[in-house]
Amino acid sequence: MTRLRRIGRTVALFAAILISISAMTTGCAGGKIAAIGGRVAVKAVARGVPTDAPFFKKALRLGADTLVGEALALKGGTKQGDQPGLYGGSRNSSSCATGKLVRFLKDPAHRQKAAEWARVQGVDVGEIARFVERLTPVVLRNDTLVRNHDYKKGKAVGFDALLQAGIAVLVDAYGKPAVQCSCGNPLGAFKADVGSADVQFEGMNAKWKTYDQEKIVKVRPVVEERPVSFYELVDLEGKATGLERPAGTDGAQDEPLPVDPGAESVESEVPAVTGMPAEEATRILEDHGFDVETNATGETNATGETAATGDAASESATPGTVLEQSPAAGQRLTKGSVVTLVVAPEGAPSATATASLSPEPSPSDGSADAQTGTPATGANGTGSPADGGDGAGTTESPWTGDATAGGAEEADRR
């Protein structure tokens, strides 16, 4: 009997372990990350379809999604938040009613919902209005991975989601989607790699015709030290030009761009990357469509040119940081053009060390021999007297120290 009870306890323990493992590797609908074999469960959210329990009801009309053409989408992958052509917009309509959003959250009847909304955004409830003022309305041009949040039982419940292209969002000062306009849901960053997304289409969120796994993107925010000043948007009204939208504006201050930033052969402005770590600078330039060539100071590149910059700048810079860029920031280049970075080398020698490596003086007429200290006796360097003597004597070569017959050997050489 004792042995049977022992076996029973072992079986029960094993079953509990299996249940625990199952709970960790499966996710509830619209809930936690479910990672199986390196894949992350992602819930599809179609354009115009509300999530299970949105923060705001559709009747509030906080925002409207837009139909975008399949051909407009960029190639998939991770994109910098300020990349030209990443988002779209229109000059004739506002895709997000930010005023309604703020008024709803400030209503005492929605105090708990506002607290959860603010918690997800990382701000205090009293800072909501100021936070929203800094957001910029745009329209997704690619199916985009985010961390979405429904509101259930007084709590913000996060779930990984794929928002369909055409969904209107508010982006923060760093280019990251922060609010889904139609429902007011707060958005966060998708943490996993793009390739790990296991997109699940369920219910009203049936697979849309334009879905292409190769065009899924996730947005990487720009660094906090360099918030976005303006966005280069694709004009969703189908015009050949683009839109330049200042960050924190609703579209009323848009200025036309000379070209469509979403076109394959379009020119893009070279961003300023001087002073950044080379790895970060390279990533930003590549996200803007440029190829990057990196040279340390003193190195010779493929064209035979030597990278050089001011000694003071090179010596004082942190190793691995960009000292110079060519072409300079602000110039417009066709995507695919090369931008060259001059980088402070690792372990760059100090000024004192450089001085100690200066070359030895070369021998010259009337000076001491560099090798032996023997003074030169003739203008021709062969031991012949300067007044035209026959040079029959011998001398040591200033370069090798070898004894040579001044007359016979000199005659042979002539």
mmCIF file of C-alpha atoms in Angstrom:
data_model
loop_
_atom_site.group_PDB
_atom_site.id
_atom_site.type_symbol
_atom_site.label_atom_id
_atom_site.label_comp_id
_atom_site.label_asym_id
_atom_site.label_seq_id
_atom_site.Cartn_x
_atom_site.Cartn_y
_atom_site.Cartn_z
ATOM 1 C CA MET A 1 0.000 0.000 0.000
ATOM 2 C CA THR A 2 2.810 2.392 0.886
ATOM 3 C CA ARG A 3 4.404 1.787 -2.499
ATOM 4 C CA LEU A 4 1.080 2.451 -4.297
ATOM 5 C CA ARG A 5 0.601 5.735 -2.413
ATOM 6 C CA ARG A 6 4.165 6.733 -3.358
ATOM 7 C CA ILE A 7 3.452 6.002 -7.046
ATOM 8 C CA GLY A 8 0.196 7.972 -6.819
ATOM 9 C CA ARG A 9 1.985 11.027 -5.416
ATOM 10 C CA THR A 10 4.619 10.815 -8.191
ATOM 11 C CA VAL A 11 1.953 10.682 -10.902
ATOM 12 C CA ALA A 12 0.118 13.646 -9.361
ATOM 13 C CA LEU A 13 3.330 15.678 -9.178
ATOM 14 C CA PHE A 14 4.176 14.873 -12.805
ATOM 15 C CA ALA A 15 0.684 15.923 -13.896
ATOM 16 C CA ALA A 16 1.029 19.224 -12.014
ATOM 17 C CA ILE A 17 4.329 19.916 -13.784
ATOM 18 C CA LEU A 18 2.730 19.245 -17.179
ATOM 19 C CA ILE A 19 -0.159 21.588 -16.378
ATOM 20 C CA SER A 20 2.285 24.289 -15.280
ATOM 21 C CA ILE A 21 4.314 23.963 -18.473
ATOM 22 C CA SER A 22 1.138 24.077 -20.558
ATOM 23 C CA ALA A 23 0.032 27.285 -18.834
ATOM 24 C CA MET A 24 3.363 28.941 -19.557
ATOM 25 C CA THR A 25 3.451 28.031 -23.240
ATOM 26 C CA THR A 26 -0.114 28.897 -24.222
ATOM 27 C CA GLY A 27 -1.847 32.269 -24.180
ATOM 28 C CA CYS A 28 -5.439 33.297 -23.750
ATOM 29 C CA ALA A 29 -7.114 35.198 -26.573
ATOM 30 C CA GLY A 30 -5.985 38.807 -26.592
ATOM 31 C CA GLY A 31 -3.754 38.113 -23.627
ATOM 32 C CA LYS A 32 -0.229 37.069 -22.779
ATOM 33 C CA ILE A 33 2.660 36.206 -25.051
ATOM 34 C CA ALA A 34 2.521 32.602 -26.175
ATOM 35 C CA ALA A 35 5.918 31.385 -27.310
ATOM 36 C CA ILE A 36 6.237 27.896 -28.726
ATOM 37 C CA GLY A 37 9.371 26.813 -30.539
ATOM 38 C CA GLY A 38 10.589 30.402 -30.742
ATOM 39 C CA ARG A 39 7.294 31.658 -32.211
ATOM 40 C CA VAL A 40 5.203 34.396 -30.577
ATOM 41 C CA ALA A 41 1.410 34.315 -30.844
ATOM 42 C CA VAL A 42 0.178 37.562 -32.399
ATOM 43 C CA LYS A 43 -3.475 38.523 -32.743
ATOM 44 C CA ALA A 44 -4.470 40.080 -36.081
ATOM 45 C CA VAL A 45 -6.406 43.363 -35.814
ATOM 46 C CA ALA A 46 -8.085 44.287 -39.086
ATOM 47 C CA ARG A 47 -8.827 47.792 -40.274
ATOM 48 C CA GLY A 48 -12.224 48.984 -38.997
ATOM 49 C CA VAL A 49 -12.656 46.023 -36.616
ATOM 50 C CA PRO A 50 -12.706 46.775 -32.857
ATOM 51 C CA THR A 51 -10.691 44.687 -30.408
ATOM 52 C CA ASP A 52 -12.411 42.458 -27.828
ATOM 53 C CA ALA A 53 -12.699 45.112 -25.109
ATOM 54 C CA PRO A 54 -11.499 48.490 -26.410
ATOM 55 C CA PHE A 55 -10.794 51.414 -24.092
ATOM 56 C CA PHE A 56 -13.300 53.552 -26.029
ATOM 57 C CA LYS A 57 -16.492 52.664 -27.851
ATOM 58 C CA LYS A 58 -16.641 53.124 -31.610
ATOM 59 C CA ALA A 59 -19.535 55.553 -31.152
ATOM 60 C CA LEU A 60 -17.110 58.132 -29.724
ATOM 61 C CA ARG A 61 -15.642 58.539 -33.231
ATOM 62 C CA LEU A 62 -12.109 59.158 -31.999
ATOM 63 C CA GLY A 63 -10.570 58.247 -35.347
ATOM 64 C CA ALA A 64 -11.090 56.707 -38.752
ATOM 65 C CA ASP A 65 -8.999 54.130 -40.580
ATOM 66 C CA THR A 66 -8.051 54.552 -44.246
ATOM 67 C CA LEU A 67 -7.804 52.218 -47.213
ATOM 68 C CA VAL A 68 -4.217 52.159 -48.488
ATOM 69 C CA GLY A 69 -2.975 50.582 -51.695
ATOM 70 C CA GLU A 70 -0.992 47.366 -51.593
ATOM 71 C CA ALA A 71 1.710 48.817 -53.847
ATOM 72 C CA LEU A 72 2.474 51.600 -51.371
ATOM 73 C CA ALA A 73 3.881 49.322 -48.662
ATOM 74 C CA LEU A 74 7.566 49.227 -47.806
ATOM 75 C CA LYS A 75 9.598 46.045 -47.510
ATOM 76 C CA GLY A 76 9.224 44.331 -44.156
ATOM 77 C CA GLY A 77 11.557 44.321 -41.169
ATOM 78 C CA THR A 78 12.467 46.674 -38.343
ATOM 79 C CA LYS A 79 12.127 50.346 -39.281
ATOM 80 C CA GLN A 80 13.396 53.505 -37.595
ATOM 81 C CA GLY A 81 10.510 55.627 -36.286
ATOM 82 C CA ASP A 82 11.394 58.629 -38.449
ATOM 83 C CA GLN A 83 12.033 56.738 -41.685
ATOM 84 C CA PRO A 84 10.652 58.635 -44.685
ATOM 85 C CA GLY A 85 7.599 56.914 -46.144
ATOM 86 C CA LEU A 86 6.992 54.680 -43.111
ATOM 87 C CA TYR A 87 3.675 56.410 -42.424
ATOM 88 C CA GLY A 88 1.026 58.112 -44.527
ATOM 89 C CA GLY A 89 -1.321 61.022 -44.073
ATOM 90 C CA SER A 90 -3.768 63.410 -45.705
ATOM 91 C CA ARG A 91 -4.016 67.192 -45.696
ATOM 92 C CA ASN A 92 -7.818 67.204 -45.878
ATOM 93 C CA SER A 93 -8.740 65.221 -42.788
ATOM 94 C CA SER A 94 -7.550 64.472 -39.279
ATOM 95 C CA SER A 95 -7.342 60.756 -38.538
ATOM 96 C CA CYS A 96 -7.387 61.145 -34.732
ATOM 97 C CA ALA A 97 -9.593 63.381 -32.563
ATOM 98 C CA THR A 98 -7.078 64.040 -29.781
ATOM 99 C CA GLY A 99 -9.352 66.595 -28.098
ATOM 100 C CA LYS A 100 -12.079 63.980 -27.590
ATOM 101 C CA LEU A 101 -9.489 61.549 -26.280
ATOM 102 C CA VAL A 102 -8.289 63.979 -23.597
ATOM 103 C CA ARG A 103 -11.811 65.021 -22.576
ATOM 104 C CA PHE A 104 -12.850 61.380 -22.164
ATOM 105 C CA LEU A 105 -9.854 60.548 -19.989
ATOM 106 C CA LYS A 106 -10.321 63.659 -17.819
ATOM 107 C CA ASP A 107 -13.955 62.781 -17.105
ATOM 108 C CA PRO A 108 -14.222 61.686 -13.425
ATOM 109 C CA ALA A 109 -16.509 58.852 -14.543
ATOM 110 C CA HIS A 110 -13.554 57.278 -16.340
ATOM 111 C CA ARG A 111 -10.975 57.767 -13.580
ATOM 112 C CA GLN A 112 -9.916 54.097 -13.384
ATOM 113 C CA LYS A 113 -9.700 53.757 -17.147
ATOM 114 C CA ALA A 114 -7.570 56.910 -17.328
ATOM 115 C CA ALA A 115 -5.259 55.587 -14.613
ATOM 116 C CA GLU A 116 -4.676 52.348 -16.532
ATOM 117 C CA TRP A 117 -4.228 54.198 -19.827
ATOM 118 C CA ALA A 118 -1.635 56.480 -18.244
ATOM 119 C CA ARG A 119 0.142 53.542 -16.581
ATOM 120 C CA VAL A 120 0.671 51.820 -19.927
ATOM 121 C CA GLN A 121 2.029 55.072 -21.399
ATOM 122 C CA GLY A 122 4.381 55.585 -18.455
ATOM 123 C CA VAL A 123 2.934 58.964 -17.393
ATOM 124 C CA ASP A 124 0.929 60.297 -14.448
ATOM 125 C CA VAL A 125 -2.795 60.852 -14.894
ATOM 126 C CA GLY A 126 -2.250 64.590 -14.533
ATOM 127 C CA GLU A 127 0.168 64.522 -17.483
ATOM 128 C CA ILE A 128 -2.240 62.917 -19.984
ATOM 129 C CA ALA A 129 -3.214 66.158 -21.739
ATOM 130 C CA ARG A 130 0.413 67.255 -22.109
ATOM 131 C CA PHE A 131 1.406 63.795 -23.335
ATOM 132 C CA VAL A 132 -1.348 63.685 -25.972
ATOM 133 C CA GLU A 133 -0.450 67.187 -27.223
ATOM 134 C CA ARG A 134 2.958 65.850 -28.286
ATOM 135 C CA LEU A 135 1.545 62.937 -30.302
ATOM 136 C CA THR A 136 1.255 63.016 -34.091
ATOM 137 C CA PRO A 137 -1.577 61.404 -36.105
ATOM 138 C CA VAL A 138 -0.421 59.177 -38.986
ATOM 139 C CA VAL A 139 -1.669 56.142 -40.906
ATOM 140 C CA LEU A 140 0.178 52.810 -41.006
ATOM 141 C CA ARG A 141 1.424 51.897 -44.478
ATOM 142 C CA ASN A 142 2.508 48.389 -43.498
ATOM 143 C CA ASP A 143 0.959 45.706 -41.326
ATOM 144 C CA THR A 144 2.674 46.678 -38.072
ATOM 145 C CA LEU A 145 3.534 44.690 -34.924
ATOM 146 C CA VAL A 146 2.688 46.355 -31.599
ATOM 147 C CA ARG A 147 1.827 45.542 -27.999
ATOM 148 C CA ASN A 148 -1.889 46.387 -27.877
ATOM 149 C CA HIS A 149 -4.046 46.754 -24.728
ATOM 150 C CA ASP A 150 -7.709 46.038 -24.119
ATOM 151 C CA TYR A 151 -9.562 47.149 -20.967
ATOM 152 C CA LYS A 152 -10.993 44.281 -18.938
ATOM 153 C CA LYS A 153 -12.314 44.304 -15.363
ATOM 154 C CA GLY A 154 -10.682 47.616 -14.547
ATOM 155 C CA LYS A 155 -7.247 46.665 -15.898
ATOM 156 C CA ALA A 156 -5.280 47.225 -19.094
ATOM 157 C CA VAL A 157 -4.644 43.760 -20.529
ATOM 158 C CA GLY A 158 -1.756 43.573 -22.994
ATOM 159 C CA PHE A 159 -1.537 41.346 -26.048
ATOM 160 C CA ASP A 160 0.767 41.219 -29.050
ATOM 161 C CA ALA A 161 -1.045 42.392 -32.168
ATOM 162 C CA LEU A 162 -0.568 42.953 -35.878
ATOM 163 C CA LEU A 163 -2.353 46.146 -36.941
ATOM 164 C CA GLN A 164 -3.428 46.135 -40.583
ATOM 165 C CA ALA A 165 -2.070 48.805 -42.923
ATOM 166 C CA GLY A 166 -4.502 51.722 -43.049
ATOM 167 C CA ILE A 167 -5.148 51.838 -39.300
ATOM 168 C CA ALA A 168 -4.742 55.347 -37.930
ATOM 169 C CA VAL A 169 -2.438 55.734 -34.931
ATOM 170 C CA LEU A 170 -0.869 58.446 -32.828
ATOM 171 C CA VAL A 171 2.924 58.214 -32.710
ATOM 172 C CA ASP A 172 5.024 59.594 -29.872
ATOM 173 C CA ALA A 173 8.022 61.939 -30.005
ATOM 174 C CA TYR A 174 10.268 59.034 -31.030
ATOM 175 C CA GLY A 175 8.168 57.683 -33.903
ATOM 176 C CA LYS A 176 6.643 54.740 -31.992
ATOM 177 C CA PRO A 177 2.887 54.015 -32.293
ATOM 178 C CA ALA A 178 1.349 55.040 -28.961
ATOM 179 C CA VAL A 179 -2.451 55.001 -29.502
ATOM 180 C CA GLN A 180 -4.793 53.162 -31.852
ATOM 181 C CA CYS A 181 -7.059 56.027 -32.891
ATOM 182 C CA SER A 182 -10.352 54.239 -33.575
ATOM 183 C CA CYS A 183 -10.580 52.702 -30.099
ATOM 184 C CA GLY A 184 -8.119 54.725 -28.015
ATOM 185 C CA ASN A 185 -6.169 51.638 -26.974
ATOM 186 C CA PRO A 186 -2.674 52.470 -25.669
ATOM 187 C CA LEU A 187 0.109 50.800 -27.648
ATOM 188 C CA GLY A 188 3.566 49.623 -26.675
ATOM 189 C CA ALA A 189 6.530 48.086 -28.476
ATOM 190 C CA PHE A 190 6.540 44.534 -29.824
ATOM 191 C CA LYS A 191 9.495 42.950 -28.016
ATOM 192 C CA ALA A 192 10.276 39.913 -30.178
ATOM 193 C CA ASP A 193 11.846 39.747 -33.631
ATOM 194 C CA VAL A 194 9.666 40.298 -36.685
ATOM 195 C CA GLY A 195 10.340 36.784 -37.972
ATOM 196 C CA SER A 196 9.066 35.184 -34.759
ATOM 197 C CA ALA A 197 5.497 36.515 -35.145
ATOM 198 C CA ASP A 198 2.882 33.764 -35.484
ATOM 199 C CA VAL A 199 -0.102 35.802 -36.716
ATOM 200 C CA GLN A 200 -3.504 34.394 -35.805
ATOM 201 C CA PHE A 201 -6.587 35.452 -37.790
ATOM 202 C CA GLU A 202 -9.801 34.845 -35.887
ATOM 203 C CA GLY A 203 -13.472 35.893 -36.042
ATOM 204 C CA MET A 204 -14.054 39.245 -37.743
ATOM 205 C CA ASN A 205 -10.298 39.583 -38.158
ATOM 206 C CA ALA A 206 -10.163 37.222 -41.136
ATOM 207 C CA LYS A 207 -6.957 37.239 -43.170
ATOM 208 C CA TRP A 208 -7.019 40.325 -45.359
ATOM 209 C CA LYS A 209 -6.197 40.034 -49.066
ATOM 210 C CA THR A 210 -3.165 42.336 -48.861
ATOM 211 C CA TYR A 211 -1.526 40.364 -46.024
ATOM 212 C CA ASP A 212 2.094 39.579 -46.888
ATOM 213 C CA GLN A 213 4.397 38.114 -44.259
ATOM 214 C CA GLU A 214 7.371 39.667 -46.066
ATOM 215 C CA LYS A 215 5.960 43.177 -45.515
ATOM 216 C CA ILE A 216 5.313 42.994 -41.766
ATOM 217 C CA VAL A 217 7.229 45.680 -39.859
ATOM 218 C CA LYS A 218 7.961 46.648 -36.292
ATOM 219 C CA VAL A 219 8.966 50.185 -35.386
ATOM 220 C CA ARG A 220 12.167 50.989 -33.511
ATOM 221 C CA PRO A 221 11.961 54.373 -31.727
ATOM 222 C CA VAL A 222 14.672 56.940 -32.410
ATOM 223 C CA VAL A 223 17.056 57.661 -29.534
ATOM 224 C CA GLU A 224 15.657 59.855 -26.752
ATOM 225 C CA GLU A 225 18.368 62.472 -27.261
ATOM 226 C CA ARG A 226 17.141 63.149 -30.813
ATOM 227 C CA PRO A 227 13.323 63.195 -30.891
ATOM 228 C CA VAL A 228 11.595 63.455 -34.266
ATOM 229 C CA SER A 229 11.203 67.014 -35.591
ATOM 230 C CA PHE A 230 8.958 66.178 -38.538
ATOM 231 C CA TYR A 231 7.645 63.163 -40.437
ATOM 232 C CA GLU A 232 7.957 62.619 -44.184
ATOM 233 C CA LEU A 233 4.593 61.056 -45.026
ATOM 234 C CA VAL A 234 3.183 59.471 -48.144
ATOM 235 C CA ASP A 235 0.194 61.497 -49.329
ATOM 236 C CA LEU A 236 -2.665 58.989 -49.185
ATOM 237 C CA GLU A 237 -4.729 61.077 -51.583
ATOM 238 C CA GLY A 238 -2.595 59.565 -54.330
ATOM 239 C CA LYS A 239 -0.585 62.645 -55.242
ATOM 240 C CA ALA A 240 2.964 62.332 -56.538
ATOM 241 C CA THR A 241 4.332 64.508 -53.743
ATOM 242 C CA GLY A 242 4.668 63.732 -50.060
ATOM 243 C CA LEU A 243 3.822 65.593 -46.865
ATOM 244 C CA GLU A 244 6.133 67.035 -44.227
ATOM 245 C CA ARG A 245 4.281 67.001 -40.914
ATOM 246 C CA PRO A 246 5.839 68.719 -37.875
ATOM 247 C CA ALA A 247 5.846 66.449 -34.835
ATOM 248 C CA GLY A 248 2.986 67.176 -32.459
ATOM 249 C CA THR A 249 0.695 68.712 -35.102
ATOM 250 C CA ASP A 250 -2.562 67.357 -36.516
ATOM 251 C CA GLY A 251 -1.869 67.926 -40.223
ATOM 252 C CA ALA A 252 -3.009 71.525 -40.475
ATOM 253 C CA GLN A 253 0.602 72.678 -40.747
ATOM 254 C CA ASP A 254 1.675 70.098 -43.354
ATOM 255 C CA GLU A 255 3.964 71.274 -46.129
ATOM 256 C CA PRO A 256 4.248 69.483 -49.490
ATOM 257 C CA LEU A 257 7.436 67.561 -50.226
ATOM 258 C CA PRO A 258 8.884 67.744 -53.756
ATOM 259 C CA VAL A 259 8.753 63.963 -54.125
ATOM 260 C CA ASP A 260 6.870 60.995 -52.721
ATOM 261 C CA PRO A 261 8.969 59.603 -49.809
ATOM 262 C CA GLY A 262 7.564 56.136 -50.460
ATOM 263 C CA ALA A 263 8.902 55.863 -54.022
ATOM 264 C CA GLU A 264 11.705 53.341 -54.587
ATOM 265 C CA SER A 265 14.034 55.814 -56.368
ATOM 266 C CA VAL A 266 13.233 58.754 -54.126
ATOM 267 C CA GLU A 267 15.841 61.022 -52.631
ATOM 268 C CA SER A 268 16.113 61.178 -48.862
ATOM 269 C CA GLU A 269 17.760 63.691 -46.580
ATOM 270 C CA VAL A 270 20.972 62.463 -44.952
ATOM 271 C CA PRO A 271 20.418 62.439 -41.164
ATOM 272 C CA ALA A 272 22.985 63.888 -38.759
ATOM 273 C CA VAL A 273 24.922 61.044 -37.113
ATOM 274 C CA THR A 274 28.153 62.779 -36.037
ATOM 275 C CA GLY A 275 28.920 62.054 -32.399
ATOM 276 C CA MET A 276 26.914 58.822 -32.340
ATOM 277 C CA PRO A 277 28.377 55.340 -31.825
ATOM 278 C CA ALA A 278 29.210 53.921 -35.261
ATOM 279 C CA GLU A 279 26.797 51.000 -34.858
ATOM 280 C CA GLU A 280 23.853 53.288 -34.088
ATOM 281 C CA ALA A 281 24.795 55.706 -36.892
ATOM 282 C CA THR A 282 25.005 52.853 -39.401
ATOM 283 C CA ARG A 283 21.592 51.537 -38.372
ATOM 284 C CA ILE A 284 19.957 54.959 -38.776
ATOM 285 C CA LEU A 285 21.508 55.571 -42.194
ATOM 286 C CA GLU A 286 20.509 52.117 -43.430
ATOM 287 C CA ASP A 287 16.962 52.677 -42.177
ATOM 288 C CA HIS A 288 16.895 55.805 -44.351
ATOM 289 C CA GLY A 289 17.869 53.704 -47.364
ATOM 290 C CA PHE A 290 21.593 54.482 -47.583
ATOM 291 C CA ASP A 291 24.593 52.163 -47.794
ATOM 292 C CA VAL A 292 27.316 52.869 -45.244
ATOM 293 C CA GLU A 293 31.102 52.705 -45.464
ATOM 294 C CA THR A 294 33.044 53.113 -42.228
ATOM 295 C CA ASN A 295 36.706 54.116 -41.934
ATOM 296 C CA ALA A 296 38.797 54.757 -38.845
ATOM 297 C CA THR A 297 41.026 57.818 -38.946
ATOM 298 C CA GLY A 298 44.205 57.007 -40.841
ATOM 299 C CA GLU A 299 42.681 54.032 -42.665
ATOM 300 C CA THR A 300 42.585 53.795 -46.442
ATOM 301 C CA ASN A 301 39.244 52.928 -48.043
ATOM 302 C CA ALA A 302 38.497 50.963 -51.213
ATOM 303 C CA THR A 303 39.094 53.989 -53.440
ATOM 304 C CA GLY A 304 42.538 54.677 -51.988
ATOM 305 C CA GLU A 305 41.462 57.702 -49.964
ATOM 306 C CA THR A 306 42.720 58.090 -46.406
ATOM 307 C CA ALA A 307 40.291 59.025 -43.662
ATOM 308 C CA ALA A 308 41.580 61.985 -41.703
ATOM 309 C CA THR A 309 40.168 64.538 -39.314
ATOM 310 C CA GLY A 310 41.447 67.092 -36.837
ATOM 311 C CA ASP A 311 43.977 65.669 -34.363
ATOM 312 C CA ALA A 312 42.267 67.281 -31.378
ATOM 313 C CA ALA A 313 38.869 65.865 -32.311
ATOM 314 C CA SER A 314 40.292 62.398 -32.910
ATOM 315 C CA GLU A 315 42.215 62.281 -29.633
ATOM 316 C CA SER A 316 39.374 63.562 -27.458
ATOM 317 C CA ALA A 317 36.598 61.452 -29.020
ATOM 318 C CA THR A 318 35.327 58.235 -27.481
ATOM 319 C CA PRO A 319 36.617 55.258 -29.499
ATOM 320 C CA GLY A 320 34.038 54.012 -31.970
ATOM 321 C CA THR A 321 32.156 57.318 -32.298
ATOM 322 C CA VAL A 322 31.554 59.080 -35.613
ATOM 323 C CA LEU A 323 33.870 62.071 -36.112
ATOM 324 C CA GLU A 324 32.788 63.051 -39.623
ATOM 325 C CA GLN A 325 30.232 62.013 -42.226
ATOM 326 C CA SER A 326 30.275 62.498 -45.975
ATOM 327 C CA PRO A 327 28.029 63.733 -47.514
ATOM 328 C CA ALA A 328 27.107 66.109 -44.699
ATOM 329 C CA ALA A 329 23.801 66.007 -42.850
ATOM 330 C CA GLY A 330 20.947 67.722 -44.647
ATOM 331 C CA GLN A 331 21.999 66.834 -48.189
ATOM 332 C CA ARG A 332 19.520 64.836 -50.276
ATOM 333 C CA LEU A 333 20.706 61.608 -51.882
ATOM 334 C CA THR A 334 19.003 58.856 -53.830
ATOM 335 C CA LYS A 335 18.289 55.820 -51.676
ATOM 336 C CA GLY A 336 21.089 53.309 -52.081
ATOM 337 C CA SER A 337 23.798 55.989 -52.156
ATOM 338 C CA VAL A 338 26.885 55.537 -49.977
ATOM 339 C CA VAL A 339 27.470 57.630 -46.871
ATOM 340 C CA THR A 340 31.018 57.418 -45.502
ATOM 341 C CA LEU A 341 31.676 57.667 -41.774
ATOM 342 C CA VAL A 342 35.036 58.542 -40.210
ATOM 343 C CA VAL A 343 35.208 56.813 -36.836
ATOM 344 C CA ALA A 344 37.516 57.348 -33.865
ATOM 345 C CA PRO A 345 39.711 54.219 -33.745
ATOM 346 C CA GLU A 346 39.870 51.885 -30.802
ATOM 347 C CA GLY A 347 42.906 52.598 -28.590
ATOM 348 C CA ALA A 348 43.974 55.697 -30.540
ATOM 349 C CA PRO A 349 47.547 56.742 -29.528
ATOM 350 C CA SER A 350 47.866 59.886 -27.460
ATOM 351 C CA ALA A 351 49.815 62.955 -28.656
ATOM 352 C CA THR A 352 52.773 61.995 -26.408
ATOM 353 C CA ALA A 353 52.927 58.464 -27.817
ATOM 354 C CA THR A 354 52.727 59.796 -31.355
ATOM 355 C CA ALA A 355 55.642 62.189 -30.781
ATOM 356 C CA SER A 356 57.869 59.370 -29.490
ATOM 357 C CA LEU A 357 57.384 57.492 -32.770
ATOM 358 C CA SER A 358 58.782 60.302 -34.998
ATOM 359 C CA PRO A 359 61.312 59.066 -37.653
ATOM 360 C CA GLU A 360 65.101 59.419 -37.254
ATOM 361 C CA PRO A 361 66.729 62.283 -39.149
ATOM 362 C CA SER A 362 68.039 61.376 -42.608
ATOM 363 C CA PRO A 363 71.684 62.041 -43.499
ATOM 364 C CA SER A 364 72.507 65.176 -45.433
ATOM 365 C CA ASP A 365 75.600 66.918 -46.792
ATOM 366 C CA GLY A 366 77.791 68.365 -44.074
ATOM 367 C CA SER A 367 75.975 66.537 -41.268
ATOM 368 C CA ALA A 368 77.001 63.603 -39.137
ATOM 369 C CA ASP A 369 76.466 60.135 -40.643
ATOM 370 C CA ALA A 370 73.156 58.778 -39.336
ATOM 371 C CA GLN A 371 74.582 55.300 -38.760
ATOM 372 C CA THR A 372 78.207 55.899 -37.677
ATOM 373 C CA GLY A 373 78.453 59.547 -36.733
ATOM 374 C CA THR A 374 81.231 60.011 -39.377
ATOM 375 C CA PRO A 375 81.078 63.452 -41.007
ATOM 376 C CA ALA A 376 80.605 63.538 -44.741
ATOM 377 C CA THR A 377 83.809 64.620 -46.555
ATOM 378 C CA GLY A 378 82.613 65.269 -50.069
ATOM 379 C CA ALA A 379 79.721 66.776 -51.876
ATOM 380 C CA ASN A 380 79.208 63.608 -53.890
ATOM 381 C CA GLY A 381 78.916 61.386 -50.826
ATOM 382 C CA THR A 382 81.602 58.961 -52.082
ATOM 383 C CA GLY A 383 84.559 60.100 -50.002
ATOM 384 C CA SER A 384 85.928 62.334 -52.753
ATOM 385 C CA PRO A 385 87.178 65.731 -51.580
ATOM 386 C CA ALA A 386 85.011 68.605 -52.677
ATOM 387 C CA ASP A 387 87.929 70.274 -54.509
ATOM 388 C CA GLY A 388 88.047 67.586 -57.196
ATOM 389 C CA GLY A 389 90.447 65.072 -55.632
ATOM 390 C CA ASP A 390 90.664 61.669 -57.230
ATOM 391 C CA GLY A 391 88.746 60.017 -54.381
ATOM 392 C CA ALA A 392 91.168 57.138 -54.134
ATOM 393 C CA GLY A 393 90.541 56.818 -50.439
ATOM 394 C CA THR A 394 87.726 54.817 -48.903
ATOM 395 C CA THR A 395 84.700 55.782 -46.890
ATOM 396 C CA GLU A 396 81.724 54.050 -45.331
ATOM 397 C CA SER A 397 78.379 54.315 -47.096
ATOM 398 C CA PRO A 398 76.041 56.392 -44.960
ATOM 399 C CA TRP A 399 73.244 53.802 -45.575
ATOM 400 C CA THR A 400 74.985 50.437 -45.182
ATOM 401 C CA GLY A 401 78.333 51.055 -43.524
ATOM 402 C CA ASP A 402 80.033 48.912 -46.219
ATOM 403 C CA ALA A 403 83.613 49.882 -47.268
ATOM 404 C CA THR A 404 83.778 50.851 -50.956
ATOM 405 C CA ALA A 405 86.706 51.802 -53.218
ATOM 406 C CA GLY A 406 85.984 55.384 -54.098
ATOM 407 C CA GLY A 407 87.830 55.390 -57.495
ATOM 408 C CA ALA A 408 87.367 52.049 -59.237
ATOM 409 C CA GLU A 409 83.810 51.342 -58.125
ATOM 410 C CA GLU A 410 82.650 54.849 -58.876
ATOM 411 C CA ALA A 411 84.106 54.512 -62.386
ATOM 412 C CA ASP A 412 82.311 51.227 -62.879
ATOM 413 C CA ARG A 413 79.005 52.761 -61.840
ATOM 414 C CA ARG A 414 79.446 55.516 -64.360
#
